[in-house]
Coordinates of C-alpha atoms in Angstrom, one line a residue:
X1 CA -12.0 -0.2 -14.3
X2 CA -14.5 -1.6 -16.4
X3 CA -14.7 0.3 -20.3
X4 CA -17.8 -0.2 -22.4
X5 CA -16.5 -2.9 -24.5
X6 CA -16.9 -5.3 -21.1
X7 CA -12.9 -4.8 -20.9
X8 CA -10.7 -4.1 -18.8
X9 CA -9.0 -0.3 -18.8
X10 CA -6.1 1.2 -16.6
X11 CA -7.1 4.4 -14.5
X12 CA -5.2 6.8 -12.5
X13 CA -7.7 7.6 -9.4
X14 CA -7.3 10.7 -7.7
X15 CA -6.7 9.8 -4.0
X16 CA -7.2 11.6 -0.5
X17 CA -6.4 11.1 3.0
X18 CA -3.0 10.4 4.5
X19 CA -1.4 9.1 1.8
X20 CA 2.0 7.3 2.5
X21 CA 5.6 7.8 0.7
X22 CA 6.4 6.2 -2.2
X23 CA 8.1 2.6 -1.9
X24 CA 8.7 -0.8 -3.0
X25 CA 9.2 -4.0 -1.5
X26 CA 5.5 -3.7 0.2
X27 CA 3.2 -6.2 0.3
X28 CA -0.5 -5.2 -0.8
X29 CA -3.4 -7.5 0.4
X30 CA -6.8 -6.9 -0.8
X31 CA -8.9 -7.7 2.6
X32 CA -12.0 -9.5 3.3
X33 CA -14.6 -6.8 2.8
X34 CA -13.4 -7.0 -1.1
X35 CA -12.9 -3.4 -1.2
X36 CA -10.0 -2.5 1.0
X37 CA -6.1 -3.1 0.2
X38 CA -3.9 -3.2 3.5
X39 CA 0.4 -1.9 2.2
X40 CA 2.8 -2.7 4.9
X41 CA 6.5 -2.2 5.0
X42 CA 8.7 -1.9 2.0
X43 CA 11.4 0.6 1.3
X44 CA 12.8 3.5 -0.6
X45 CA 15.6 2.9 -2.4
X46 CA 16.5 6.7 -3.7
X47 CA 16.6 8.0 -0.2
X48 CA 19.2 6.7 2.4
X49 CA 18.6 6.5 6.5
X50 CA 20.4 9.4 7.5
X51 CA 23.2 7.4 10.1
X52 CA 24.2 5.2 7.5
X53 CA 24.5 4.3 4.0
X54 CA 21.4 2.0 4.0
X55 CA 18.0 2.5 2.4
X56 CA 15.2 3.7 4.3
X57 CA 12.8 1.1 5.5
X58 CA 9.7 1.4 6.3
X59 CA 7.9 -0.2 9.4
X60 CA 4.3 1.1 8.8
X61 CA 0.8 0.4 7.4
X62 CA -1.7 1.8 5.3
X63 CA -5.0 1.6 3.9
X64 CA -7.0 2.4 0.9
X65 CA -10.3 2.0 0.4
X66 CA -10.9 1.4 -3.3
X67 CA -14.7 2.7 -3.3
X68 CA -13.8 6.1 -2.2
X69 CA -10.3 6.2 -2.9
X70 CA -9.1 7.4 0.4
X71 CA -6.0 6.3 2.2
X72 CA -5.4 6.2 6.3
X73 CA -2.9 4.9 8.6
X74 CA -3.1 1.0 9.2
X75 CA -2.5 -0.9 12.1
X76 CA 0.6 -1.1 14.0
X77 CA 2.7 -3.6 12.7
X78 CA 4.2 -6.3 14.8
X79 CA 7.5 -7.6 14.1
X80 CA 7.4 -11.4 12.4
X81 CA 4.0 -11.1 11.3
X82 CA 3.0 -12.5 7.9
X83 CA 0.8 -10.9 5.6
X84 CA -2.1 -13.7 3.6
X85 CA -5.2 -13.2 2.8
X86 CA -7.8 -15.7 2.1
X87 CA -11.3 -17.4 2.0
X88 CA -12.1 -20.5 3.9

């Protein structure tokens, strides 16, 4: 965020909605309408899948729209799809 000095500041947002678990390995795209970022996939690497000794990956989506802070579900992902984002 934007401090008085015209700088740039670090903030801690409070967030809403259904928020998903903590990971890493995601990818985070910022979408066309400049206000939304799109998380897909990654894992979590303190928690193991319960039939073996692998981490738990994740096969989901979410969004969060930065304007009102408020996460949902994204769409369902397909398998082999890649994740870019750009302006043409």
């Amino acid at each position: 965020e934007r401090v008085g000095n015209g700088k740039f500041a670090w903030s801690h947002p409070k967030c809403s909605g259904d928020l998903p678990k903590p990971r890493t390995g995601h990818t985070a795209t910022l979408l066309s309408d400049g206000q939304t970022i799109l998380i897909y996939g990654g894992w979590d690497p303190n928690t193991e899948d319960e039939n073996s000794d692998e981490d738990l990956v994740f096969g989901d989506s979410f969004l969060l729209d930065t304007k009102t802070w408020t996460w949902s579900k994204g769409p369902n992902p397909r398998f082999g799809a890649t994740n870019q984002s750009g302006k043409s």
